[in-house]
mmCIF file of C-alpha atoms in Angstrom:
data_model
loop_
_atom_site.group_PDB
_atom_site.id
_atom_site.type_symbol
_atom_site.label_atom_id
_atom_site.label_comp_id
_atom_site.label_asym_id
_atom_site.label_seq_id
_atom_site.Cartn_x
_atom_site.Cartn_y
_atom_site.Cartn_z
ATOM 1 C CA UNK A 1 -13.853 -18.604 -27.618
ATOM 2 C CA UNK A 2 -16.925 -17.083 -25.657
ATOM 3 C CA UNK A 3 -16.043 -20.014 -23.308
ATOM 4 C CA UNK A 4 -12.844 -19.158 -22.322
ATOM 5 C CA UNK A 5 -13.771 -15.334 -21.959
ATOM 6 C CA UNK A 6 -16.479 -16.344 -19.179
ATOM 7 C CA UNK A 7 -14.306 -18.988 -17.945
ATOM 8 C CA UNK A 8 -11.496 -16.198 -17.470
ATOM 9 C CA UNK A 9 -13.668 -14.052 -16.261
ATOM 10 C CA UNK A 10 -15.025 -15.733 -13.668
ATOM 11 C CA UNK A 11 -11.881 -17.221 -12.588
ATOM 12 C CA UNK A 12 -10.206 -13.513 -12.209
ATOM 13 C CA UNK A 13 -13.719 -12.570 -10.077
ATOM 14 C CA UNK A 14 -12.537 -15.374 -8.029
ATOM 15 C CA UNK A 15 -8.840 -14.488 -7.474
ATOM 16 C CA UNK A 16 -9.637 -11.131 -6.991
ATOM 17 C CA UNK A 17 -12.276 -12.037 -4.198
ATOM 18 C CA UNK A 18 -9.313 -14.492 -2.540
ATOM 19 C CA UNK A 19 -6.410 -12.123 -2.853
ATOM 20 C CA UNK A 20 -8.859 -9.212 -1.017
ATOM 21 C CA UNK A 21 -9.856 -12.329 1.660
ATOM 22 C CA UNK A 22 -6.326 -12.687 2.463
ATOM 23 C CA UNK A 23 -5.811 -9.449 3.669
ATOM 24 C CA UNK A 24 -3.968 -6.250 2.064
ATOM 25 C CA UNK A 25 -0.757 -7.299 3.158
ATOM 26 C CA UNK A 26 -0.900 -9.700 0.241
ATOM 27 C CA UNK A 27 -0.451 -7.216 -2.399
ATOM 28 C CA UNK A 28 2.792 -5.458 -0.560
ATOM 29 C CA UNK A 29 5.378 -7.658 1.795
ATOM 30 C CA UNK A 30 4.361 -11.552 1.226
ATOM 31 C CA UNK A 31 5.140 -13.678 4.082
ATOM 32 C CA UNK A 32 6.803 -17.159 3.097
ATOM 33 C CA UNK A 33 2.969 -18.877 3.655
ATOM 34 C CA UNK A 34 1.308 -16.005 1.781
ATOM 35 C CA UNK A 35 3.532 -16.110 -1.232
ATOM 36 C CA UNK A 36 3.100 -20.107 -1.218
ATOM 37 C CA UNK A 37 -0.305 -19.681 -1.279
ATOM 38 C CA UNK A 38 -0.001 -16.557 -4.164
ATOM 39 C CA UNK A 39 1.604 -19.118 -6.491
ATOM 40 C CA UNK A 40 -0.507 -22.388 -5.874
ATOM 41 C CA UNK A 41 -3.671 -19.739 -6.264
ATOM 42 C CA UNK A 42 -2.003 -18.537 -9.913
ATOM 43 C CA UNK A 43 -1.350 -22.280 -11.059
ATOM 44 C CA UNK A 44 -4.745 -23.365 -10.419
ATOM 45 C CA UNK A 45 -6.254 -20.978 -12.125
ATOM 46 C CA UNK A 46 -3.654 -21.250 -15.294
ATOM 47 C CA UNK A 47 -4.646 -24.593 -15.246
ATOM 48 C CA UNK A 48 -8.495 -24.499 -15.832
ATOM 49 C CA UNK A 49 -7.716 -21.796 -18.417
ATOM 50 C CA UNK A 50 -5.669 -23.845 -20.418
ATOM 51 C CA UNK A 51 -7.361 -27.104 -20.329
ATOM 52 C CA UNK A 52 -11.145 -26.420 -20.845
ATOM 53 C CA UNK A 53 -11.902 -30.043 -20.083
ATOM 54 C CA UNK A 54 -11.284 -29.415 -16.431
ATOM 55 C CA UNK A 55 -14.320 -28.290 -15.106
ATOM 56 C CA UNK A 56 -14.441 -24.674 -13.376
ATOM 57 C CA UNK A 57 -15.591 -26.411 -10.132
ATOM 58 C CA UNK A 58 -12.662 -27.852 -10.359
ATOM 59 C CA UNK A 59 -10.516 -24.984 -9.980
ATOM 60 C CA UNK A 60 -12.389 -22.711 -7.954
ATOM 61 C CA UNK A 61 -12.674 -25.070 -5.225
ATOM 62 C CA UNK A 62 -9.009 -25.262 -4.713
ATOM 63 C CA UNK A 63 -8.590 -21.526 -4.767
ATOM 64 C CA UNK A 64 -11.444 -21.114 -1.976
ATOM 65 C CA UNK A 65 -9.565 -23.962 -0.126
ATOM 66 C CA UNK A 66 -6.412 -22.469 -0.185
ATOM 67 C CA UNK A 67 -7.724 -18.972 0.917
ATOM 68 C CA UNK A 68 -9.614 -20.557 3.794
ATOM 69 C CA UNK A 69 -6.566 -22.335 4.959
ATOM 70 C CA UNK A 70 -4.826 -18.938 5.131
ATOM 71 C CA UNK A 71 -7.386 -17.458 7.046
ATOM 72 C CA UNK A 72 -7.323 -20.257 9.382
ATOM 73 C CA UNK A 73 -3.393 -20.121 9.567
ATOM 74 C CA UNK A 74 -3.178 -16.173 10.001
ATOM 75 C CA UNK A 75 -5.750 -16.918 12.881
ATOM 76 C CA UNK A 76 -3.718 -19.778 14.689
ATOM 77 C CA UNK A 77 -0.086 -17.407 14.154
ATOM 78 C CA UNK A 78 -2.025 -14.394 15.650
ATOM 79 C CA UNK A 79 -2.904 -16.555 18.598
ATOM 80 C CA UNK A 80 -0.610 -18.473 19.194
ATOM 81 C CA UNK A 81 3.096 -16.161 18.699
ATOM 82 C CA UNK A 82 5.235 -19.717 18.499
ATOM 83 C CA UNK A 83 3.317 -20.972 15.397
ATOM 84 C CA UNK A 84 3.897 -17.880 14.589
ATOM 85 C CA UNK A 85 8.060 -18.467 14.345
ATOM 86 C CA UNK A 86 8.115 -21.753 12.655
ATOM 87 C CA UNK A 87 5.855 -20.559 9.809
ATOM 88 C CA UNK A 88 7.356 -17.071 9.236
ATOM 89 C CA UNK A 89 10.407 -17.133 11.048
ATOM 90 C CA UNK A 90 12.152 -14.012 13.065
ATOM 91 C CA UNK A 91 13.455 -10.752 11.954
ATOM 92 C CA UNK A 92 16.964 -11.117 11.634
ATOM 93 C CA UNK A 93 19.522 -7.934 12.957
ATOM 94 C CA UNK A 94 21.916 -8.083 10.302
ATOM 95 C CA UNK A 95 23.802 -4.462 11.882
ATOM 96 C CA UNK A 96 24.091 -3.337 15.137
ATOM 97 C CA UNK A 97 25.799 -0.340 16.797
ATOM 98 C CA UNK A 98 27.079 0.343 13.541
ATOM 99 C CA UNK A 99 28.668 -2.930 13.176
ATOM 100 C CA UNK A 100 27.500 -5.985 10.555
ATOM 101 C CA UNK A 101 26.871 -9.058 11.642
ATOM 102 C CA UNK A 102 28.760 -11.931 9.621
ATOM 103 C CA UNK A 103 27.182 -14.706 11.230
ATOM 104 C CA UNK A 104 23.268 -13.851 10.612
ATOM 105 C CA UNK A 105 24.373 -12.756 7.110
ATOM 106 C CA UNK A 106 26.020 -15.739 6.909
ATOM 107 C CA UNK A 107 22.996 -17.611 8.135
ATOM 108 C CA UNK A 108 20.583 -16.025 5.604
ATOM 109 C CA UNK A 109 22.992 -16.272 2.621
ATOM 110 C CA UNK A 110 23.056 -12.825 2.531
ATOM 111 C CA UNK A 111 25.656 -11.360 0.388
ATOM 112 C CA UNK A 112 27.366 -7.979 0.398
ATOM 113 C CA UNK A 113 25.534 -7.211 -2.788
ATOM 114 C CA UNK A 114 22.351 -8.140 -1.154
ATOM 115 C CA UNK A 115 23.197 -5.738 1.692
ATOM 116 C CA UNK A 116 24.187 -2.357 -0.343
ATOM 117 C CA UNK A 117 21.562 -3.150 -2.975
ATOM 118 C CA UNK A 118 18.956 -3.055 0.294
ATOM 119 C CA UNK A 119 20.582 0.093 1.741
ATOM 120 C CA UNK A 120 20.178 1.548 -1.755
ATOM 121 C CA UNK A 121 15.820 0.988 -1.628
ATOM 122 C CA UNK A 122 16.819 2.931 1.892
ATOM 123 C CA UNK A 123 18.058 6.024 0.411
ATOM 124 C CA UNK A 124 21.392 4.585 1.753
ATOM 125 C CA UNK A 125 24.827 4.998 0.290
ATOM 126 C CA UNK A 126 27.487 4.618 2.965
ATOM 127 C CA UNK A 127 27.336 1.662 5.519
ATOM 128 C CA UNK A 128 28.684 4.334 7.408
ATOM 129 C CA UNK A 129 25.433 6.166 7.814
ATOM 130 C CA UNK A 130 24.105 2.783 9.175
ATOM 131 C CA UNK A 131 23.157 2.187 13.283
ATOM 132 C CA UNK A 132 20.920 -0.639 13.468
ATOM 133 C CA UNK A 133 19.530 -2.174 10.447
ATOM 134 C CA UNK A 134 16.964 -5.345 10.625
ATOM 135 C CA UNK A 135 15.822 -8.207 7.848
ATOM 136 C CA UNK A 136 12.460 -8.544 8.398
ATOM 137 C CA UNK A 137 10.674 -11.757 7.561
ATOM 138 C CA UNK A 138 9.175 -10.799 4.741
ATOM 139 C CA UNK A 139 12.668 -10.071 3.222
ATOM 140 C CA UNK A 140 12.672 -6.101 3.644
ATOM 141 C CA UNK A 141 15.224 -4.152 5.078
ATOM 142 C CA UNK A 142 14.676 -1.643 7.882
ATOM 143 C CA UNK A 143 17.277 0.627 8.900
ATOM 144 C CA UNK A 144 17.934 3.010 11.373
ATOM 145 C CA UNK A 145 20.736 5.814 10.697
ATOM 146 C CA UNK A 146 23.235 7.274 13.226
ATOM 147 C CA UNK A 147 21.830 10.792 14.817
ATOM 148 C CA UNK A 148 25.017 12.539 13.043
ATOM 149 C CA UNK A 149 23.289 11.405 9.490
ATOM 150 C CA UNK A 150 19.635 11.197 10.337
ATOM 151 C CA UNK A 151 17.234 13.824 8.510
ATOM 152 C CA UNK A 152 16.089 16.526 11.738
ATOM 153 C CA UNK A 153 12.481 16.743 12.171
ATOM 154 C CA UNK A 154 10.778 19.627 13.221
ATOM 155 C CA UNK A 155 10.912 18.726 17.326
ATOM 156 C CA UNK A 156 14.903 18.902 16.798
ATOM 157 C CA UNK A 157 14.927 23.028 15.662
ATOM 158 C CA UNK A 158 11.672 23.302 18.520
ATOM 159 C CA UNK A 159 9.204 23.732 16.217
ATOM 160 C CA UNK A 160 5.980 22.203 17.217
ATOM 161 C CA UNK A 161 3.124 23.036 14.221
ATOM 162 C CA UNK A 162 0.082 21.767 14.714
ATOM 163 C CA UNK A 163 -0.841 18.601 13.746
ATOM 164 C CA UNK A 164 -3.358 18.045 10.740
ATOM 165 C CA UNK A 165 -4.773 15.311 8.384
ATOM 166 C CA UNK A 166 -3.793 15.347 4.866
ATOM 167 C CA UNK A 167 -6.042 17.100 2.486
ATOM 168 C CA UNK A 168 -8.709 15.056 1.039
ATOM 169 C CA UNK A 169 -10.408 15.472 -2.750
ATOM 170 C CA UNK A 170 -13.550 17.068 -2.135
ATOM 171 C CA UNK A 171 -14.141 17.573 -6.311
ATOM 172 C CA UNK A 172 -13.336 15.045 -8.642
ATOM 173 C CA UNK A 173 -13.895 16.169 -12.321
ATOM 174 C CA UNK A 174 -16.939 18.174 -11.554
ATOM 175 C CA UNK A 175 -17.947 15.640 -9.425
ATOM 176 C CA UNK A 176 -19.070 16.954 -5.583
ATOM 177 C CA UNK A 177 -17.478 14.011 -3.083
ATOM 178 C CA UNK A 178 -19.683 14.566 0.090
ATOM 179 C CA UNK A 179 -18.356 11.931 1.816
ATOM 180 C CA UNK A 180 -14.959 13.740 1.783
ATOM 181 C CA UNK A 181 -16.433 16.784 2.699
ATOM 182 C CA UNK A 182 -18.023 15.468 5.745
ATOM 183 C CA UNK A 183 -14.530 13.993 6.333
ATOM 184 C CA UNK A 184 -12.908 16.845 6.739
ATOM 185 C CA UNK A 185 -15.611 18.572 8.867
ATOM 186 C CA UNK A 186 -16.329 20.551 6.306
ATOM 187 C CA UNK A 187 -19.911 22.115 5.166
ATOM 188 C CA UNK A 188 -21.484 22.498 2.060
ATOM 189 C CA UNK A 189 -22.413 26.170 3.053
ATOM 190 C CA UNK A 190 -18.423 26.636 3.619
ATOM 191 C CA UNK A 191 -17.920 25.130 -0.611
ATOM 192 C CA UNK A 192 -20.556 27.324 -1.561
ATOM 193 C CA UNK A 193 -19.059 30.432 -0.118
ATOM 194 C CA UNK A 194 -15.532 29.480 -1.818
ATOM 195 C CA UNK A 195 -17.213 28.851 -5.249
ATOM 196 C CA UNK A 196 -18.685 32.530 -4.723
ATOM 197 C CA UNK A 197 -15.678 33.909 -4.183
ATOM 198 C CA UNK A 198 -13.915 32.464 -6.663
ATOM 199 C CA UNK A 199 -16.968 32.506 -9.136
ATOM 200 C CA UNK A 200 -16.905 28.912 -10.337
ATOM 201 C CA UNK A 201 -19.201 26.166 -10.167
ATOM 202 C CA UNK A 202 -18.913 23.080 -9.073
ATOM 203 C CA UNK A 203 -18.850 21.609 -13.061
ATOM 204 C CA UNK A 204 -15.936 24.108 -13.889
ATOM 205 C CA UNK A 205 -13.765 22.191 -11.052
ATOM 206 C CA UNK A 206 -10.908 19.647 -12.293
ATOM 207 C CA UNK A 207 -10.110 19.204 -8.898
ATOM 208 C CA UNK A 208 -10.493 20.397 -5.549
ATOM 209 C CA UNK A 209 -8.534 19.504 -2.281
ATOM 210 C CA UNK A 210 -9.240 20.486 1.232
ATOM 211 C CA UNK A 211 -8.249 20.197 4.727
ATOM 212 C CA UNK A 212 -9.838 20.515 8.352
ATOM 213 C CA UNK A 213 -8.078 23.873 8.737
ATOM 214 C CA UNK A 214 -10.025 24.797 5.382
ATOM 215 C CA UNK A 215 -7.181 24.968 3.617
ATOM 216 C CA UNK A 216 -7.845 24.515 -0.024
ATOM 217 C CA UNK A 217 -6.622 24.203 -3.789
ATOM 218 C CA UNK A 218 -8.727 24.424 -6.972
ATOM 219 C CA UNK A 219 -7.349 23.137 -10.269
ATOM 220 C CA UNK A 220 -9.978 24.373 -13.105
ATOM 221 C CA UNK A 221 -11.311 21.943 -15.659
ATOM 222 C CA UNK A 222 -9.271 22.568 -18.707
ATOM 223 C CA UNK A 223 -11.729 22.768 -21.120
ATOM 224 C CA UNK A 224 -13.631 26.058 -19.092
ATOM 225 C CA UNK A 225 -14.489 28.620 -22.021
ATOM 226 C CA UNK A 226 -13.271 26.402 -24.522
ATOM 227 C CA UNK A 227 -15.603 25.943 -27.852
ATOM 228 C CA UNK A 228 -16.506 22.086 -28.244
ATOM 229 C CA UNK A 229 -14.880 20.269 -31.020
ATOM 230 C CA UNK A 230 -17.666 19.779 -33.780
#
């Protein structure tokens, strides 16, 4: 039993470390080589899990292959833009001016189901709402609305606010996060003064966001003044 455990262990170390390799991309939108690669990486390693007479050599070696030849392919496609094509193919427009294609959906066996149930992940109920819409080659849809149902942004009513990062977390569960601090070009004389003012410490903080402005929000630690179950 204490064989398999480390075996397991070791093995999910080692998928872990080749899924990370491969880039982040690999845990969203697979390309057709990536997900090939996802599945031979799984088998390999259900394999020496299941049969502990195969030695664990055995199947990491494979799994460090495979990642290598995926590093060595994503090179050669980001070189080389033909490569490229034959391995993940093109994005496909599937609607244009409003109008759907037949013969691409036709082409990518792409039924009408297919179609709505894509618009749907879109926020998209109407094919009317529809200008241009795109398959991409990892399978996604992207779509672009007509101006008469797109959302307005802000530049459309001539409002130009300025623009700001997101707020970070500066405190995690009583826990001071200087790195996020420094992020946000923030000081720890300009915390201290808040904490004053608001006559908290940094341990009675659930959790504290802030932004570059200075902007902030405090959410107290629930237990503050609380007796201590005995």
């Amino acid at each position: 039993m204490s064989i398999v455990l480390i075996r397991s262990a070791i093995l999910y170390i080692t998928v872990i470390f080749a899924v990370r390799l491969m880039g982040k991309r690999q845990l969203g939108e697979l390309q057709p080589s990536e997900l090939v690669i996802t599945i031979l990486v799984s088998n390999i390693a259900t394999l020496v899990l299941e049969d502990l007479n195969i030695p664990l050599a055995v199947g990491i070696a494979p799994v460090l292959s495979l990642v290598c030849f995926e590093v060595i392919m994503s090179w050669v496609t980001l070189k080389f833009p033909k490569v490229r094509c034959i391995v993940s193919g093109r994005p496909k427009i599937i609607i244009s001016d409003g109008k759907i294609d037949r013969e691409v959906m036709n082409s990518l066996r792409y039924s009408i189901d297919d179609l709505m149930t894509s618009l749907r992940g879109n926020d998209i109920f109407s094919l009317e709402e529809v200008q241009y819409a795109i398959v991409e080659t990892t399978g996604s849809l992207s779509v672009m609305k007509k101006p008469a149902y797109d959302t307005p942004v802000r530049s459309d009513l001539n409002l130009n606010p300025k623009a700001v990062d997101p707020p970070q977390v500066i405190i995690s569960d009583g826990r001071l996060l200087e790195k996020s601090l420094e992020t946000m070009n923030l000081t720890k004389y300009w915390l201290d003064r808040i904490l004053k003012k608001k006559q908290i410490k940094i341990q009675d903080i659930f959790i504290m966001t802030a932004d570059k402005t200075g902007s902030y929000y405090i959410v107290e630690n629930n237990l503050k003044g609380k007796e201590k179950p005995r």
